[in-house]
Short mmCIF file of C-alpha atoms in Angstrom, two decimals:
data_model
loop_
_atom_site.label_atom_id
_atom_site.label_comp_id
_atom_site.label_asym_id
_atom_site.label_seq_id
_atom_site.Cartn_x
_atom_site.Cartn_y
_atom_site.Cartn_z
CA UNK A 263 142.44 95.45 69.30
CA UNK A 264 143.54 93.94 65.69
CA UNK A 265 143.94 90.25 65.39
CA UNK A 266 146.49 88.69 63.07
CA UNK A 267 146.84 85.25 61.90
CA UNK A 268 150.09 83.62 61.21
CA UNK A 269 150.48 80.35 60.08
CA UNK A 270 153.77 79.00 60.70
CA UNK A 271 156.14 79.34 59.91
CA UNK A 272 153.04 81.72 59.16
CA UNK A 273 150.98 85.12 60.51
CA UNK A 274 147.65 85.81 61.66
CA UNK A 275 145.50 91.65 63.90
CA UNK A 276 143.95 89.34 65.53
CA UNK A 277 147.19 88.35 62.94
CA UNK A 278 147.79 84.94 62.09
CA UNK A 279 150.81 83.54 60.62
CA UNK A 280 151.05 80.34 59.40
CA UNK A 281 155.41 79.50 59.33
CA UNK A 282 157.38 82.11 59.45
CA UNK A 283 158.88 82.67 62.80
CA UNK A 284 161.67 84.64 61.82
CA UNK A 285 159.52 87.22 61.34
CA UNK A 286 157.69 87.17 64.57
CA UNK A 287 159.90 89.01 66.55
CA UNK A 288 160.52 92.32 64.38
CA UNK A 289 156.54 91.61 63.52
CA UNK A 290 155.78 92.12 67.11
CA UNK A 291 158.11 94.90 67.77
CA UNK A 292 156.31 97.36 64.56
CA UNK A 293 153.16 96.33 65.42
CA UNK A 294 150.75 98.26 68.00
CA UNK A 295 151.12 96.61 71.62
CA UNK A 296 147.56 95.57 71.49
CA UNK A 297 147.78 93.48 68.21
CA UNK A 298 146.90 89.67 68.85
CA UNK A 299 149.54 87.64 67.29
CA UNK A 300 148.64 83.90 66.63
CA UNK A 301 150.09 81.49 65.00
CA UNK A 302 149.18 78.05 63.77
CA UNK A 303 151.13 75.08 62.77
CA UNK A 304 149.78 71.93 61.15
CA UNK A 305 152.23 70.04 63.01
CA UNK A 306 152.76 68.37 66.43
CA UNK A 307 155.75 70.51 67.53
CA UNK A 308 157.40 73.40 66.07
CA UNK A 309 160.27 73.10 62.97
CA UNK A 310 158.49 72.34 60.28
CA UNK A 311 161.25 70.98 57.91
CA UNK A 312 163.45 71.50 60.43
CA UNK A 313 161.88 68.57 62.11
CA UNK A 314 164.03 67.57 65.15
CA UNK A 315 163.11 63.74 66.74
CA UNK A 316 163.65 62.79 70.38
CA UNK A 317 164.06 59.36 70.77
CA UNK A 318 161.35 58.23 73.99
CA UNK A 319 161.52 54.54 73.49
CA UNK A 320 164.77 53.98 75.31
CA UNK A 321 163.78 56.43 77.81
CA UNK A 322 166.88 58.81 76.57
CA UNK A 323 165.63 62.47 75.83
CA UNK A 324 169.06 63.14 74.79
CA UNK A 325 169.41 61.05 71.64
CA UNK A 326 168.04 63.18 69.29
CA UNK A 327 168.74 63.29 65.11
CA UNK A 328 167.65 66.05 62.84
CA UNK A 329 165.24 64.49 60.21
CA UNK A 330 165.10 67.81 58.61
CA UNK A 331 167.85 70.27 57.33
CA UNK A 332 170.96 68.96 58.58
CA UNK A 333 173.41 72.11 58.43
CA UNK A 334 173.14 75.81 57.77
CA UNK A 335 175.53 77.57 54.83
CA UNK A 336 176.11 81.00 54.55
CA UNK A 337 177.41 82.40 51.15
CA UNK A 338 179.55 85.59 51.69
CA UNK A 339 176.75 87.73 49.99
CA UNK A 340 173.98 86.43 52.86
CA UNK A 341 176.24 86.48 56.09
CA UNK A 342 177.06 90.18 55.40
CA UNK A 343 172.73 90.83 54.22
CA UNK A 344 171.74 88.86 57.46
CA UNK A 345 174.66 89.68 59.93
CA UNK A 346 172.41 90.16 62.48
CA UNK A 347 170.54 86.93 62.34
CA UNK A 348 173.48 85.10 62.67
CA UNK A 349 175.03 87.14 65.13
CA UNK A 350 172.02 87.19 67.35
CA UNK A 351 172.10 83.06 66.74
CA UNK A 352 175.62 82.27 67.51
CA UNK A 353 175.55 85.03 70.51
CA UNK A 354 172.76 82.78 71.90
CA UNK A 355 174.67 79.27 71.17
CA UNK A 356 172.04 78.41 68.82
CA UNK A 357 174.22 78.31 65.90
CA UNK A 358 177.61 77.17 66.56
CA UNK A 359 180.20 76.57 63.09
CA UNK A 360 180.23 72.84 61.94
CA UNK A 361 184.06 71.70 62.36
CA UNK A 362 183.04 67.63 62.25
CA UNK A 363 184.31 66.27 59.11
CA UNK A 364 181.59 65.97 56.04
CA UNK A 365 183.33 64.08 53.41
CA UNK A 366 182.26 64.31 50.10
CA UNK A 367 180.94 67.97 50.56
CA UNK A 368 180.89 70.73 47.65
CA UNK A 369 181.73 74.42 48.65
CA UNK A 370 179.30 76.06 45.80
CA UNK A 371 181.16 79.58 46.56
CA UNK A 372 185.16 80.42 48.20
CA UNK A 373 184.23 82.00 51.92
CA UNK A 374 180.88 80.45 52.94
CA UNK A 375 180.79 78.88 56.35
CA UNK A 376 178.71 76.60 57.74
CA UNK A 377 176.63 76.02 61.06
CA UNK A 378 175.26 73.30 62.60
CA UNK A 379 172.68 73.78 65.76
CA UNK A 380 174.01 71.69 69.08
CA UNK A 381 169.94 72.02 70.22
CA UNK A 382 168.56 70.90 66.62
CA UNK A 383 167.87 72.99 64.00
CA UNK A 384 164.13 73.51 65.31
CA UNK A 385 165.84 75.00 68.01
CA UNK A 386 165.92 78.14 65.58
CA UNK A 387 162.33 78.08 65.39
CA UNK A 388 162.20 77.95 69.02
CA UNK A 389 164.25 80.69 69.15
CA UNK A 390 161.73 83.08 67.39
CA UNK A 391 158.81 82.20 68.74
CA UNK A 392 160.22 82.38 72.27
CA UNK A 393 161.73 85.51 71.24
CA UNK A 394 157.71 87.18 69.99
CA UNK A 395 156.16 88.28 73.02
CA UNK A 396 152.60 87.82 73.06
CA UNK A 397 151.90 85.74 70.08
CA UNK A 398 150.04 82.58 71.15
CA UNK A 399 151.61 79.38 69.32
CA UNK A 400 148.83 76.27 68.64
CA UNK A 401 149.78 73.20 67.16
CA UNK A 402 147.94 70.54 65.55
CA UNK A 403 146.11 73.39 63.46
CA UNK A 404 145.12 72.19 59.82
CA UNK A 405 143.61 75.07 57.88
CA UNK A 406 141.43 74.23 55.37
CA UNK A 407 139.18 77.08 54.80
CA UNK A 408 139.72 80.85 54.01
CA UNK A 409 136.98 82.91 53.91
CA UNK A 410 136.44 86.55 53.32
CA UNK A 411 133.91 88.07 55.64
CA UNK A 412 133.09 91.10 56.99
CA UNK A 413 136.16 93.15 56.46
CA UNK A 414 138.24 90.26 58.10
CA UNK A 415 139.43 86.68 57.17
CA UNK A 416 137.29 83.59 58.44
CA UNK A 417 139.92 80.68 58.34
CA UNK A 418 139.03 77.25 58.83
CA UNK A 419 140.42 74.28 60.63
CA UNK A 420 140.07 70.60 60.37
CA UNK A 421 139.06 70.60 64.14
CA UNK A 422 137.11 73.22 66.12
CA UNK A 423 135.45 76.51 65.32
CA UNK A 424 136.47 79.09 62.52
CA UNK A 425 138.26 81.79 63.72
CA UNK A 426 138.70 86.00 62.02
CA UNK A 427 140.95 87.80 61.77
CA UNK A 428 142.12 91.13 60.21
CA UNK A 429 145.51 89.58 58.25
CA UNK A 430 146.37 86.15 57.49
CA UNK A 431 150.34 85.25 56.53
CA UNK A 432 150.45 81.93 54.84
CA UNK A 433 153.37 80.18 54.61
CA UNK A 434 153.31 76.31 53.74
CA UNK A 435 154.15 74.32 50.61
CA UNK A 436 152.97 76.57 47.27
CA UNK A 437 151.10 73.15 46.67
CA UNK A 438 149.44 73.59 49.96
CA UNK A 439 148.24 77.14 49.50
CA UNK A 440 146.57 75.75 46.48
CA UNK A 441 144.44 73.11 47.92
CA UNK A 442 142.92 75.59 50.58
CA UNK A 443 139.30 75.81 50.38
CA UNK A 444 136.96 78.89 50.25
CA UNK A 445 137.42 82.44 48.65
CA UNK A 446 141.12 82.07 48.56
CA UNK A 447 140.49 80.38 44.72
CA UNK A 448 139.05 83.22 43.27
CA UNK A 449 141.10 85.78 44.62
CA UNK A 450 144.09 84.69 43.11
CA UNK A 451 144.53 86.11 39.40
CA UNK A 452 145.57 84.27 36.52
CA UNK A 453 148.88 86.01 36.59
CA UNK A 454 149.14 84.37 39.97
CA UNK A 455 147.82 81.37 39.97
CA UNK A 456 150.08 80.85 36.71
CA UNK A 457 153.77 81.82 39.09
CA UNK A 458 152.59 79.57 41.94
CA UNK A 459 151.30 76.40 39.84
CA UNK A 460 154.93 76.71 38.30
CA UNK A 461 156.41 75.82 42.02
CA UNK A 462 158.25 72.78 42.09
CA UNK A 463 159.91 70.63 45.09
CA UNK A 464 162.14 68.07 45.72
CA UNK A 465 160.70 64.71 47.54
CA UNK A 466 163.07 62.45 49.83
CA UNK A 467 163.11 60.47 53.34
CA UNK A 468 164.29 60.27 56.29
CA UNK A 469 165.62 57.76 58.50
CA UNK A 470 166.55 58.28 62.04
CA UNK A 471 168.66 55.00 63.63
CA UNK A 472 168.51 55.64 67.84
CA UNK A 473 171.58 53.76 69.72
CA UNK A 474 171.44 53.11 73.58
CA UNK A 475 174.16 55.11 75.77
CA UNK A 476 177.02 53.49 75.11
CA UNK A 477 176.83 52.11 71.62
CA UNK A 478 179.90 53.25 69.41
CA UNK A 479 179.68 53.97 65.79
CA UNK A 480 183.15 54.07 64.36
CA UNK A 481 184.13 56.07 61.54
CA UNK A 482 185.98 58.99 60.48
CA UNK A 483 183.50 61.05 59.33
CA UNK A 484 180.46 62.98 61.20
CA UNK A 485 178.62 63.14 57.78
CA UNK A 486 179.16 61.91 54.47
CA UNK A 487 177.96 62.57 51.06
CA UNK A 488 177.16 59.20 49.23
CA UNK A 489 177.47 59.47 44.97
CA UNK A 490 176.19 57.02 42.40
CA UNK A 491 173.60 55.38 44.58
CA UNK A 492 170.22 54.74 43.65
CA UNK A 493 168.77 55.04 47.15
CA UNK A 494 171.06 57.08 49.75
CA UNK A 495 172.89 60.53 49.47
CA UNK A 496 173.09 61.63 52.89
CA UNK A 497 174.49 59.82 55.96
CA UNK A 498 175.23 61.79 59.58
CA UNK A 499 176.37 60.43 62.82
CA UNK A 500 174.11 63.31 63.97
CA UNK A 501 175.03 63.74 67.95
CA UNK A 502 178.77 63.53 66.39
CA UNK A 503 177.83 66.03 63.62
CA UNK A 504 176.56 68.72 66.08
CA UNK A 505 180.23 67.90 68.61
CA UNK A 506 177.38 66.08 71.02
CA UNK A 507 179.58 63.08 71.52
CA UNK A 508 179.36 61.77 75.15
CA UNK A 509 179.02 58.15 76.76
CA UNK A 510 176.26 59.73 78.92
CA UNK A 511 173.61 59.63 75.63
CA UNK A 512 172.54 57.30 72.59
CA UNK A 513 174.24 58.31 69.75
CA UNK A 514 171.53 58.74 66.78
CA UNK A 515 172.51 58.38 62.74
CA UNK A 516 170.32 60.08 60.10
CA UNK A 517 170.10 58.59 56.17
CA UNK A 518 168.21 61.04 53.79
CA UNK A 519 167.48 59.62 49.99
CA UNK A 520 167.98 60.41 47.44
CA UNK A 521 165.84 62.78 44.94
CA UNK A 522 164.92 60.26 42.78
CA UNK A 523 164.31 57.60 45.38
CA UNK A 524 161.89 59.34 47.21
CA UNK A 525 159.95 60.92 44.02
CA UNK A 526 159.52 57.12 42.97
CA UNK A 527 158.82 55.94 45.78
CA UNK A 528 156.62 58.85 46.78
CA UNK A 529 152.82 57.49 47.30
CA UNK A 530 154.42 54.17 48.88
CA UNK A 531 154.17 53.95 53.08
CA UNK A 532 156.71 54.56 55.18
CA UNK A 533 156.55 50.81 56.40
CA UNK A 534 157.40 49.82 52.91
CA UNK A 535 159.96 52.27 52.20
CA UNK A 536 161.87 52.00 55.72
CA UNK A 537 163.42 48.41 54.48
CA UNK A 538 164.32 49.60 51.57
CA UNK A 539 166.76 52.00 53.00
CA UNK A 540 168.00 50.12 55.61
CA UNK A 541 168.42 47.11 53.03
CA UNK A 542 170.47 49.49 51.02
CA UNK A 543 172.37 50.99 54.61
CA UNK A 544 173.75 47.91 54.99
CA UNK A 545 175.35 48.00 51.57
CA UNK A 546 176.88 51.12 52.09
CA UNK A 547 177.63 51.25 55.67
CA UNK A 548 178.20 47.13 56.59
CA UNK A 549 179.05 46.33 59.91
CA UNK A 550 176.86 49.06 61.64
CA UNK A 551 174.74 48.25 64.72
CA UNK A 552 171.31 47.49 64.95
CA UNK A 553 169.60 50.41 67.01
CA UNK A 554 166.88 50.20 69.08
CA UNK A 555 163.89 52.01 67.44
CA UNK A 556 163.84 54.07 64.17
CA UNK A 557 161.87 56.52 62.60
CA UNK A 558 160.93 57.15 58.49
CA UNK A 559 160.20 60.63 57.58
CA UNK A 560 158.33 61.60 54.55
CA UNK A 561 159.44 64.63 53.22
CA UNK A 562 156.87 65.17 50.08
CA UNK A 563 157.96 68.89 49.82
CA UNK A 564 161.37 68.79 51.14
CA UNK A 565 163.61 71.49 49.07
CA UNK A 566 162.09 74.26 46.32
CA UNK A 567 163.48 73.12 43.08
CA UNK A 568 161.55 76.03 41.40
CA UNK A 569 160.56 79.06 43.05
CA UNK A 570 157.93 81.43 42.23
CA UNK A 571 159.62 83.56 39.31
CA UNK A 572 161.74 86.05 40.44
CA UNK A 573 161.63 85.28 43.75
CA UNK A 574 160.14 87.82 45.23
CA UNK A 575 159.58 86.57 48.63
CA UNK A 576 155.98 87.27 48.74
CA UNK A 577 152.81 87.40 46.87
CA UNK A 578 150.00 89.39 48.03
CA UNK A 579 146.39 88.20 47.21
CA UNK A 580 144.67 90.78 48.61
CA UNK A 581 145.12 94.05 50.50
CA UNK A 582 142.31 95.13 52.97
CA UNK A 583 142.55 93.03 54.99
CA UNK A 584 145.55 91.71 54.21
CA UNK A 585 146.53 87.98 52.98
CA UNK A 586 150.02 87.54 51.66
CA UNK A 587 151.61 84.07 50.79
CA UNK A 588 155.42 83.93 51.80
CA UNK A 589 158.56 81.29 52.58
CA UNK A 590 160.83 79.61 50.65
CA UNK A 591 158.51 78.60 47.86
CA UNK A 592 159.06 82.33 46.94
CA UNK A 593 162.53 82.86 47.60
CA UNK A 594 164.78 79.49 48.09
CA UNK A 595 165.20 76.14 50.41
CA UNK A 596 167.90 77.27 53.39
CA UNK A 597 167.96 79.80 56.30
CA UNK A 598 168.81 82.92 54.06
CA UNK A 599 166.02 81.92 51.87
CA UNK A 600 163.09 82.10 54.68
CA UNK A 601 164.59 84.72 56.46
CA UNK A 602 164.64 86.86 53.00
CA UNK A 603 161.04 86.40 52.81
CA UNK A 604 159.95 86.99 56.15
CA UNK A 605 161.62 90.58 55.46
CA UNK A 606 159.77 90.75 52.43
CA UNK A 607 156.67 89.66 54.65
CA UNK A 608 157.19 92.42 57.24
CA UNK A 609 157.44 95.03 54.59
CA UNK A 610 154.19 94.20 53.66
CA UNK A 611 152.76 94.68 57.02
CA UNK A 612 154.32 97.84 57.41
CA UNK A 613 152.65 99.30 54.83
CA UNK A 614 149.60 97.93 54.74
CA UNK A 615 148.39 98.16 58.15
#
């Protein structure tokens, strides 16, 4: 039997991947029936950057507020290439088209439509990894070491015992790939090392604002765009944003910063930034009610502002066994970007294994 790592949204026959559950399913459907599928996930819960937080301090599991990506966009070009991702999404209620108002939004192309996700957009994740029979999901896995042993890949974690396994998908921050420990340095050429050190992101926060049942937060916009302000440019009524609008649950509103905000203020804590915004909040939006608990995401690699050249949705370090890098660090920062690569990805499995 092979093992296979992924490490999501990633792969590792044993496999793992390490973030990139969108290739999961057709993963498990080309490989043999007794590959091992597992996949591990720094994280607490799966999403990723499509973070989605539940609000347990008011005892309400239905106010909820994406911290994450807020909406999904489909140019022309990518709903016709990935018709059948969104097709299978929407047939499944995952995706449903955003028809709250977003003031202040910019159409980049004529016939793009947009989607928002009524479950959160982790609930795509979800969707995958429910959807790849077999593969065993752990969370709370922190690779730091990749070794090459034996024919097969020894990887590493913070906590507990090294693991092999015959092909390792890795799929976090470019930056991340970087820092892991072990062979993985010198197996990257110079002609590689070069494209990935060239990966840029974008840095911002979060804030999530959770209401009790009941709580009204006028306005008539779900989601606004905010322009020539040093701290905020982002601001969602999130449960009102995804048509979730009921007396029966706390309504929940999201704040993301700005790019330059959150790149100066990048190395600060949370509990030092979280005034900040809300100092600047009540600027922008006075009058709004004090909620009951909040929560300040870091995002320290929150969109690709520079992909690896090309973007070729992949990079493979080294054959037999397998370890290829993938995600949007090689393509770009939305839905079409990761699923591009986690095509990209599977094409690689197909024809090395």
């Amino acid at each position: 039997m092979g093992q296979y790592s992924c490490n999501v949204p990633s792969i590792d026959s044993r496999c793992r991947a390490h973030r990139q559950p969108v290739c999961l399913p057709a993963l498990r459907r080309e490989m043999h029936s007794n590959t091992h599928i597992v996949v591990w996930d720094k994280a607490r819960g799966p999403g990723g950057r499509t973070r989605q937080q539940a609000e347990v301090l008011i005892n309400d599991p239905t106010c909820t507020a994406d911290l994450g990506a807020q909406y999904i966009t489909a140019t022309p070009y990518y709903s016709q290439k990935h018709q059948s991702f969104y097709e299978e999404l929407l047939a499944h209620s995952i995706l449903k088209f955003l028809t709250a108002p977003v003031e202040g939004m910019v159409m980049k192309e004529d016939g793009s439509r947009n989607f928002i996700t009524p479950r959160g957009i982790s609930s795509i994740v979800k969707h995958y990894l429910g959807e790849s029979a077999g593969a065993e999901v752990f969370f709370n896995y922190h690779v730091t070491h990749i070794h090459l042993k034996d024919e097969k890949w020894e990887v590493c974690r913070k906590s507990g015992a090294p693991e092999q396994f015959h092909a390792v998908v890795l799929t976090m921050p470019v930056p991340q790939i970087l820092q892991l420990q072990g062979d993985l340095d010198k197996l990257i050429d110079r002609t590689q090392r070069q494209k990935l050190e060239a990966v840029s992101y974008s840095s911002r926060y979060a804030l999530g604002l959770f209401y009790e049942a009941g709580t009204e937060i006028d306005g008539p916009w779900a989601a606004k765009y905010i322009t020539n302000n040093p701290c905020i440019r982002f601001i969602s009524i999130d449960n009102k944003k995804r048509n979730l609008e009921s007396t029966d649950a706390g309504p929940a509103v999201v704040i993301r910063t700005s790019m330059t905000f959150g790149l100066e203020h990048l190395e600060e804590g949370k509990e030092k930034v979280e005034p900040l915004i809300l100092e600047e909040l009540a600027r922008v939006l006075p009058g709004l009610p004090k909620p009951v608990s909040t929560e300040c995401q870091k995002w320290r690699y929150s969109q690709v502002t520079q992909a690896v050249s090309e973007s070729p949705g992949q990079m493979t370090i080294h054959a037999r066994p397998l370890l290829v890098c993938g995600g949007d660090g090689f393509t770009h920062s939305n839905f079409d970007g990761c699923t591009d690569s986690a095509l990209k990805i599977l094409d690689v499995f197909k024809s090395n294994l």
